[in-house]
């Protein structure tokens, strides 16, 4: 399956999935948790950052501490603005990362005002910036590359400012610089490890989820997932927005004969080839392919009218009739029969999933009884109309089964 998180590699240095679409899927799933962690982190950081204004007052007095206190008050203001932006963002995780970058970058800049106002306490500032760098890297959720750039950039700025002021001995400045460097290194390594472990956990969860909702042979969704949520969700969406919805029921012709002649391994290869054909001809991320049972498959086509569904079924029928599968030297081929049903949910508000599937199944058996290797299609009429009087489209073809 494309973009399967179970096999997606994690970039060693960035701590993100190497596949962009997999990373987006991870962030979309974790968006609420990221936003919640950001809110908690910014509130606590604001509290401690402003609370340390007491040290400014003790060192400089009330009047001398005014610039430092004003600088400290910028953090809760930035946190408030950033959180509002993150909550309104279309993608919560992306908005949260933008807010984290804004707050930490400008918050670090505001701390430079404190350093300038209290140049004699540069060693204490070195300890503070070390702690702030670790918090930026580990505690505040952000992309690792952004957090490293902000923490390291602000640390270098404070170190340069300390050397420029040179209010303490060179030996102390060297010790402070090394402390800040090691704090950034430790924080970066820990943040990288956390990011990778988080994604590995997500990858494991996706593997377990796929095992529960996908057919292990073909990779299609299984019937359990179809009955539990899949079709109900599509019907609810079609009802809400008054859309068309179509189903295609497919069944391989003479499949038992292939199993009896060539063995079940050959039948499995043919099923895999048919499932791959269905996925290649349907819309990725829109249409859904389900292994309904045995050699039966169901295709769910949202926002698709009868003509479009019948045309797709006919394309699949022709392509599969021409497909030859090589299984240990045995050249396998057969045909398939299709039942297509469509409904307009601006009129069918009470239509159930069972009714749709039953109609598609009935049409598929009509195609079987009509000679196989063909498509039978019908649009369901609203209640009050004759059930069988809907638009009907039949696609019959010469039986192209292999002997």
Short mmCIF file of C-alpha atoms in Angstrom, two decimals:
data_model
loop_
_atom_site.label_atom_id
_atom_site.label_comp_id
_atom_site.label_asym_id
_atom_site.label_seq_id
_atom_site.Cartn_x
_atom_site.Cartn_y
_atom_site.Cartn_z
CA UNK A 1 0.00 0.00 0.00
CA UNK A 2 1.36 3.45 -0.83
CA UNK A 3 2.47 5.69 2.02
CA UNK A 4 2.03 2.84 4.49
CA UNK A 5 3.20 4.14 7.91
CA UNK A 6 4.18 0.59 8.90
CA UNK A 7 7.09 0.69 6.44
CA UNK A 8 7.76 4.45 6.34
CA UNK A 9 11.35 5.24 7.46
CA UNK A 10 12.07 7.93 10.04
CA UNK A 11 14.78 10.45 9.15
CA UNK A 12 17.58 9.98 11.68
CA UNK A 13 18.51 13.66 12.16
CA UNK A 14 15.16 15.39 11.64
CA UNK A 15 13.19 12.90 13.74
CA UNK A 16 10.35 12.98 11.19
CA UNK A 17 8.96 10.52 8.68
CA UNK A 18 10.97 10.69 5.47
CA UNK A 19 7.71 10.47 3.48
CA UNK A 20 5.95 13.86 3.62
CA UNK A 21 2.45 12.40 3.29
CA UNK A 22 3.09 9.98 6.18
CA UNK A 23 4.37 12.85 8.34
CA UNK A 24 1.24 14.87 7.53
CA UNK A 25 -0.93 11.89 8.46
CA UNK A 26 0.92 11.57 11.77
CA UNK A 27 0.53 15.28 12.55
CA UNK A 28 -3.16 15.25 11.63
CA UNK A 29 -3.81 12.38 14.02
CA UNK A 30 -1.74 13.93 16.81
CA UNK A 31 -2.91 17.51 16.26
CA UNK A 32 -5.18 17.72 19.32
CA UNK A 33 -2.53 16.23 21.60
CA UNK A 34 0.13 18.63 20.25
CA UNK A 35 -2.17 21.60 20.79
CA UNK A 36 -2.96 20.47 24.33
CA UNK A 37 0.74 20.01 25.17
CA UNK A 38 1.56 23.42 23.70
CA UNK A 39 -1.10 25.12 25.80
CA UNK A 40 0.20 23.51 28.98
CA UNK A 41 3.84 24.28 28.13
CA UNK A 42 3.29 27.94 27.27
CA UNK A 43 1.19 28.57 30.39
CA UNK A 44 3.85 27.09 32.67
CA UNK A 45 6.70 28.85 30.86
CA UNK A 46 4.86 32.17 31.09
CA UNK A 47 4.30 31.68 34.81
CA UNK A 48 7.95 30.89 35.58
CA UNK A 49 9.38 33.45 33.17
CA UNK A 50 7.34 36.30 34.64
CA UNK A 51 7.83 34.97 38.19
CA UNK A 52 11.58 35.36 37.87
CA UNK A 53 10.97 39.08 37.54
CA UNK A 54 11.34 39.04 41.33
CA UNK A 55 15.07 38.51 40.80
CA UNK A 56 15.19 41.59 38.58
CA UNK A 57 13.52 43.68 41.29
CA UNK A 58 15.91 42.38 43.97
CA UNK A 59 18.92 43.12 41.78
CA UNK A 60 17.89 46.48 40.28
CA UNK A 61 15.08 47.85 42.44
CA UNK A 62 11.61 48.68 41.16
CA UNK A 63 12.62 51.49 38.84
CA UNK A 64 15.65 49.78 37.38
CA UNK A 65 13.74 46.55 36.83
CA UNK A 66 10.96 48.11 34.70
CA UNK A 67 12.58 47.31 31.27
CA UNK A 68 13.28 43.73 32.33
CA UNK A 69 9.77 43.21 33.69
CA UNK A 70 8.22 44.64 30.53
CA UNK A 71 10.41 42.30 28.49
CA UNK A 72 9.27 39.35 30.61
CA UNK A 73 5.61 40.25 30.14
CA UNK A 74 5.99 39.80 26.39
CA UNK A 75 6.08 35.99 26.86
CA UNK A 76 2.48 35.55 28.15
CA UNK A 77 1.30 38.04 25.51
CA UNK A 78 3.02 36.04 22.79
CA UNK A 79 1.65 32.81 24.27
CA UNK A 80 -1.90 34.18 24.14
CA UNK A 81 -1.56 35.32 20.52
CA UNK A 82 0.16 32.08 19.48
CA UNK A 83 -2.47 29.85 21.08
CA UNK A 84 -5.30 31.75 19.41
CA UNK A 85 -3.58 31.29 16.07
CA UNK A 86 -3.01 27.58 16.69
CA UNK A 87 -6.63 26.98 17.72
CA UNK A 88 -7.91 28.64 14.55
CA UNK A 89 -5.49 26.93 12.17
CA UNK A 90 -6.92 24.48 9.64
CA UNK A 91 -4.20 22.00 10.63
CA UNK A 92 -3.80 22.15 14.45
CA UNK A 93 -0.29 20.66 14.51
CA UNK A 94 1.03 23.10 11.93
CA UNK A 95 -0.55 26.04 13.75
CA UNK A 96 0.88 24.80 17.05
CA UNK A 97 4.39 24.58 15.60
CA UNK A 98 4.11 28.10 14.18
CA UNK A 99 2.94 29.39 17.57
CA UNK A 100 5.76 27.56 19.36
CA UNK A 101 8.37 29.02 17.01
CA UNK A 102 6.97 32.54 17.43
CA UNK A 103 6.81 32.36 21.24
CA UNK A 104 10.22 30.79 21.78
CA UNK A 105 12.06 32.96 19.24
CA UNK A 106 10.66 36.27 20.45
CA UNK A 107 10.75 35.12 24.08
CA UNK A 108 14.46 34.40 23.77
CA UNK A 109 14.99 37.83 22.22
CA UNK A 110 13.16 39.46 25.11
CA UNK A 111 15.54 37.74 27.52
CA UNK A 112 18.40 39.69 25.93
CA UNK A 113 16.89 42.82 27.52
CA UNK A 114 17.20 41.18 30.94
CA UNK A 115 20.85 40.28 30.22
CA UNK A 116 21.67 43.83 29.12
CA UNK A 117 20.03 45.31 32.24
CA UNK A 118 21.89 42.94 34.59
CA UNK A 119 25.36 42.48 33.03
CA UNK A 120 26.99 41.52 36.30
CA UNK A 121 24.84 38.39 36.60
CA UNK A 122 25.98 36.88 33.31
CA UNK A 123 26.76 33.52 34.92
CA UNK A 124 23.22 33.28 36.23
CA UNK A 125 21.98 34.25 32.79
CA UNK A 126 24.07 31.46 31.32
CA UNK A 127 22.34 28.96 33.60
CA UNK A 128 18.95 30.45 32.71
CA UNK A 129 19.52 30.31 28.95
CA UNK A 130 20.71 26.71 29.30
CA UNK A 131 17.47 25.80 31.05
CA UNK A 132 15.40 27.76 28.52
CA UNK A 133 17.14 25.97 25.65
CA UNK A 134 16.33 22.55 27.14
CA UNK A 135 12.71 23.62 27.65
CA UNK A 136 12.53 24.89 24.06
CA UNK A 137 13.90 21.63 22.70
CA UNK A 138 12.07 19.12 24.89
CA UNK A 139 9.09 20.64 26.68
CA UNK A 140 7.50 22.89 24.04
CA UNK A 141 6.17 20.84 21.07
CA UNK A 142 7.73 21.98 17.80
CA UNK A 143 9.52 20.62 14.76
CA UNK A 144 12.99 19.55 15.84
CA UNK A 145 14.71 21.64 13.15
CA UNK A 146 12.87 24.78 14.31
CA UNK A 147 13.53 24.15 18.00
CA UNK A 148 17.25 23.52 17.43
CA UNK A 149 17.62 26.67 15.34
CA UNK A 150 15.88 28.83 17.97
CA UNK A 151 17.62 27.33 21.00
CA UNK A 152 21.09 27.33 19.45
CA UNK A 153 20.69 30.77 17.87
CA UNK A 154 19.56 32.42 21.10
CA UNK A 155 22.26 30.62 23.10
CA UNK A 156 24.98 31.85 20.74
CA UNK A 157 23.55 35.37 21.01
CA UNK A 158 23.67 35.33 24.82
CA UNK A 159 27.21 33.90 24.79
CA UNK A 160 28.41 36.62 22.41
CA UNK A 161 26.69 39.27 24.54
CA UNK A 162 28.42 37.91 27.66
CA UNK A 163 31.84 37.98 25.99
CA UNK A 164 31.17 41.49 24.70
CA UNK A 165 30.27 42.77 28.18
CA UNK A 166 33.09 40.73 29.78
CA UNK A 167 31.91 41.48 33.32
CA UNK A 168 33.45 38.28 34.73
CA UNK A 169 36.75 36.50 34.23
CA UNK A 170 37.58 34.69 30.99
CA UNK A 171 37.69 31.40 32.89
CA UNK A 172 34.09 31.88 34.01
CA UNK A 173 32.97 32.89 30.54
CA UNK A 174 34.54 29.75 29.05
CA UNK A 175 32.79 27.58 31.64
CA UNK A 176 29.48 29.34 30.96
CA UNK A 177 29.88 28.89 27.19
CA UNK A 178 30.58 25.16 27.59
CA UNK A 179 27.58 24.75 29.90
CA UNK A 180 25.28 26.38 27.37
CA UNK A 181 26.76 24.30 24.53
CA UNK A 182 26.29 21.01 26.41
CA UNK A 183 22.75 21.97 27.42
CA UNK A 184 21.85 22.52 23.76
CA UNK A 185 23.51 19.27 22.73
CA UNK A 186 21.76 17.28 25.45
CA UNK A 187 18.40 18.89 24.64
CA UNK A 188 18.76 18.24 20.91
CA UNK A 189 19.65 14.57 21.41
CA UNK A 190 16.78 14.07 23.86
CA UNK A 191 14.32 15.87 21.58
CA UNK A 192 15.42 13.77 18.61
CA UNK A 193 14.99 10.56 20.58
CA UNK A 194 11.53 11.64 21.77
CA UNK A 195 10.42 12.58 18.25
CA UNK A 196 11.54 9.25 16.84
CA UNK A 197 9.98 7.21 19.66
CA UNK A 198 6.70 9.10 19.20
CA UNK A 199 6.62 8.25 15.51
CA UNK A 200 7.63 4.65 16.11
CA UNK A 201 4.72 4.34 18.52
CA UNK A 202 2.40 5.81 15.89
CA UNK A 203 3.79 3.39 13.32
CA UNK A 204 3.13 0.44 15.62
CA UNK A 205 -0.42 1.66 16.23
CA UNK A 206 -0.99 1.91 12.48
CA UNK A 207 0.26 -1.64 11.99
CA UNK A 208 -2.20 -2.91 14.60
CA UNK A 209 -5.00 -0.83 13.10
CA UNK A 210 -4.27 -2.15 9.62
CA UNK A 211 -4.31 -5.71 10.92
CA UNK A 212 -7.79 -5.15 12.31
CA UNK A 213 -9.33 -3.34 9.34
CA UNK A 214 -7.49 -4.73 6.30
CA UNK A 215 -7.49 -8.05 4.54
CA UNK A 216 -3.97 -9.53 4.91
CA UNK A 217 -4.00 -11.15 1.47
CA UNK A 218 -5.04 -8.23 -0.74
CA UNK A 219 -4.45 -5.18 1.46
CA UNK A 220 -8.03 -4.01 0.89
CA UNK A 221 -10.33 -3.07 3.73
CA UNK A 222 -12.10 -6.06 5.24
CA UNK A 223 -15.79 -6.71 5.77
CA UNK A 224 -15.51 -6.11 9.50
CA UNK A 225 -14.39 -2.54 8.94
CA UNK A 226 -17.05 -2.08 6.27
CA UNK A 227 -19.81 -3.10 8.68
CA UNK A 228 -18.33 -1.26 11.67
CA UNK A 229 -17.81 2.22 10.22
CA UNK A 230 -16.86 2.51 6.58
CA UNK A 231 -20.15 2.44 4.70
CA UNK A 232 -22.12 4.10 7.50
CA UNK A 233 -19.71 7.02 7.37
CA UNK A 234 -20.06 7.43 3.61
CA UNK A 235 -23.86 7.24 3.83
CA UNK A 236 -23.93 9.83 6.61
CA UNK A 237 -21.82 12.17 4.48
CA UNK A 238 -23.99 11.60 1.42
CA UNK A 239 -27.15 12.32 3.46
CA UNK A 240 -25.69 15.44 5.06
CA UNK A 241 -24.57 17.03 1.80
CA UNK A 242 -27.30 15.40 -0.37
CA UNK A 243 -24.82 13.70 -2.69
CA UNK A 244 -24.86 10.71 -5.02
CA UNK A 245 -23.29 7.45 -3.84
CA UNK A 246 -22.58 4.31 -5.88
CA UNK A 247 -21.50 0.78 -5.03
CA UNK A 248 -19.97 -1.88 -7.27
CA UNK A 249 -20.10 -5.52 -6.23
CA UNK A 250 -17.52 -7.67 -8.07
CA UNK A 251 -17.15 -11.45 -8.19
CA UNK A 252 -14.52 -13.47 -10.03
CA UNK A 253 -15.98 -16.01 -12.47
CA UNK A 254 -15.07 -19.71 -12.24
CA UNK A 255 -12.76 -19.03 -9.28
CA UNK A 256 -13.38 -22.45 -7.70
CA UNK A 257 -12.19 -24.13 -10.90
CA UNK A 258 -8.89 -22.21 -10.71
CA UNK A 259 -8.38 -23.29 -7.09
CA UNK A 260 -9.21 -26.91 -7.92
CA UNK A 261 -6.95 -26.96 -10.98
CA UNK A 262 -3.93 -24.93 -9.88
CA UNK A 263 -4.26 -24.83 -6.08
CA UNK A 264 -5.20 -22.17 -3.58
CA UNK A 265 -1.85 -20.43 -3.99
CA UNK A 266 -2.77 -19.67 -7.60
CA UNK A 267 -6.16 -18.38 -6.49
CA UNK A 268 -4.48 -16.08 -3.99
CA UNK A 269 -2.23 -14.65 -6.70
CA UNK A 270 -5.26 -13.95 -8.87
CA UNK A 271 -7.07 -12.26 -5.99
CA UNK A 272 -4.05 -10.05 -5.31
CA UNK A 273 -3.83 -9.10 -8.98
CA UNK A 274 -7.55 -8.24 -9.10
CA UNK A 275 -7.31 -6.14 -5.93
CA UNK A 276 -4.31 -4.25 -7.33
CA UNK A 277 -6.24 -3.61 -10.54
CA UNK A 278 -9.19 -2.21 -8.57
CA UNK A 279 -6.93 0.13 -6.58
CA UNK A 280 -5.16 1.31 -9.73
CA UNK A 281 -8.44 2.22 -11.47
CA UNK A 282 -10.14 3.92 -8.51
CA UNK A 283 -9.44 7.35 -7.02
CA UNK A 284 -6.81 7.22 -4.31
CA UNK A 285 -8.09 8.70 -1.05
CA UNK A 286 -11.65 9.00 -2.38
CA UNK A 287 -12.94 5.60 -3.46
CA UNK A 288 -12.71 2.55 -1.20
CA UNK A 289 -12.04 -1.08 -2.14
CA UNK A 290 -13.27 -3.77 0.26
CA UNK A 291 -12.73 -7.51 0.12
CA UNK A 292 -16.29 -8.51 0.88
CA UNK A 293 -15.62 -12.23 1.19
CA UNK A 294 -13.92 -15.01 -0.76
CA UNK A 295 -13.62 -13.80 -4.34
CA UNK A 296 -16.11 -10.93 -3.87
CA UNK A 297 -15.05 -7.28 -3.72
CA UNK A 298 -17.05 -4.13 -3.03
CA UNK A 299 -16.13 -0.67 -4.34
CA UNK A 300 -17.58 2.42 -2.63
CA UNK A 301 -17.73 5.47 -4.91
CA UNK A 302 -18.64 8.73 -3.12
CA UNK A 303 -20.13 11.57 -5.18
CA UNK A 304 -20.51 9.26 -8.19
CA UNK A 305 -23.61 8.89 -10.38
CA UNK A 306 -24.74 5.67 -12.00
CA UNK A 307 -23.19 6.39 -15.40
CA UNK A 308 -19.76 7.04 -13.87
CA UNK A 309 -19.92 3.91 -11.70
CA UNK A 310 -21.06 1.74 -14.61
CA UNK A 311 -18.27 3.14 -16.78
CA UNK A 312 -15.70 2.30 -14.10
CA UNK A 313 -17.08 -1.23 -13.75
CA UNK A 314 -16.85 -1.71 -17.50
CA UNK A 315 -13.22 -0.52 -17.55
CA UNK A 316 -12.36 -2.94 -14.74
CA UNK A 317 -14.20 -5.76 -16.54
CA UNK A 318 -12.29 -5.24 -19.79
CA UNK A 319 -8.92 -4.81 -18.07
CA UNK A 320 -9.34 -7.91 -15.95
CA UNK A 321 -10.52 -10.03 -18.90
CA UNK A 322 -7.20 -9.21 -20.60
CA UNK A 323 -5.07 -9.74 -17.49
CA UNK A 324 -2.81 -12.80 -17.35
CA UNK A 325 -1.12 -13.73 -14.06
CA UNK A 326 2.02 -15.86 -14.06
CA UNK A 327 1.97 -18.21 -11.06
CA UNK A 328 4.94 -20.58 -11.01
CA UNK A 329 4.77 -20.95 -14.77
CA UNK A 330 0.99 -21.36 -14.91
CA UNK A 331 -0.64 -18.53 -16.88
CA UNK A 332 -3.87 -17.70 -15.07
CA UNK A 333 -6.76 -15.63 -16.37
CA UNK A 334 -10.49 -15.39 -15.83
CA UNK A 335 -13.28 -12.81 -15.93
CA UNK A 336 -15.48 -11.04 -13.39
CA UNK A 337 -19.13 -10.08 -13.07
CA UNK A 338 -20.29 -6.74 -11.68
CA UNK A 339 -23.39 -5.32 -10.03
CA UNK A 340 -23.62 -1.52 -9.87
CA UNK A 341 -26.14 0.39 -7.77
CA UNK A 342 -26.43 4.16 -7.36
CA UNK A 343 -28.59 6.41 -5.19
CA UNK A 344 -29.25 10.12 -5.00
CA UNK A 345 -29.26 11.00 -1.30
CA UNK A 346 -31.09 14.22 -1.88
CA UNK A 347 -34.08 11.85 -2.18
CA UNK A 348 -32.96 8.69 -0.33
CA UNK A 349 -32.49 9.95 3.23
CA UNK A 350 -33.72 6.69 4.79
CA UNK A 351 -31.74 4.25 2.63
CA UNK A 352 -29.69 1.78 4.70
CA UNK A 353 -26.25 0.26 3.99
CA UNK A 354 -27.81 -3.21 3.97
CA UNK A 355 -30.30 -2.18 1.28
CA UNK A 356 -27.56 -0.78 -0.95
CA UNK A 357 -25.36 -3.85 -0.60
CA UNK A 358 -28.29 -6.21 -1.15
CA UNK A 359 -29.20 -4.42 -4.37
CA UNK A 360 -25.62 -4.47 -5.66
CA UNK A 361 -25.34 -8.15 -4.75
CA UNK A 362 -28.58 -8.94 -6.58
CA UNK A 363 -27.39 -7.14 -9.70
CA UNK A 364 -24.10 -9.00 -9.56
CA UNK A 365 -25.94 -12.34 -9.48
CA UNK A 366 -28.06 -11.20 -12.41
CA UNK A 367 -24.81 -10.62 -14.30
CA UNK A 368 -23.70 -14.13 -13.31
CA UNK A 369 -26.94 -15.71 -14.46
CA UNK A 370 -26.91 -13.64 -17.63
CA UNK A 371 -23.69 -15.25 -18.86
CA UNK A 372 -20.95 -13.78 -16.62
CA UNK A 373 -18.26 -11.29 -17.66
CA UNK A 374 -20.74 -8.43 -17.75
CA UNK A 375 -22.03 -5.41 -15.84
CA UNK A 376 -25.57 -4.95 -14.54
CA UNK A 377 -26.39 -1.47 -13.24
CA UNK A 378 -29.44 0.21 -11.68
CA UNK A 379 -30.26 3.47 -9.94
CA UNK A 380 -32.54 3.21 -6.95
CA UNK A 381 -35.73 5.22 -7.28
CA UNK A 382 -37.27 7.18 -4.40
CA UNK A 383 -40.05 5.53 -2.45
CA UNK A 384 -43.33 5.81 -4.31
CA UNK A 385 -41.76 4.91 -7.64
CA UNK A 386 -41.76 1.39 -8.96
CA UNK A 387 -38.67 -0.32 -7.53
CA UNK A 388 -37.54 -1.83 -10.82
CA UNK A 389 -38.31 1.18 -12.99
CA UNK A 390 -35.11 3.06 -12.32
CA UNK A 391 -32.51 3.84 -14.93
CA UNK A 392 -30.97 0.53 -16.01
CA UNK A 393 -27.77 0.00 -17.92
CA UNK A 394 -26.55 -3.40 -19.09
CA UNK A 395 -23.06 -4.03 -20.41
CA UNK A 396 -22.80 -7.49 -21.91
CA UNK A 397 -19.60 -8.83 -23.34
CA UNK A 398 -18.36 -11.98 -24.98
CA UNK A 399 -17.31 -14.50 -22.34
CA UNK A 400 -13.53 -14.26 -22.32
CA UNK A 401 -12.76 -16.79 -19.59
CA UNK A 402 -9.68 -18.88 -19.96
CA UNK A 403 -10.27 -22.61 -20.08
#
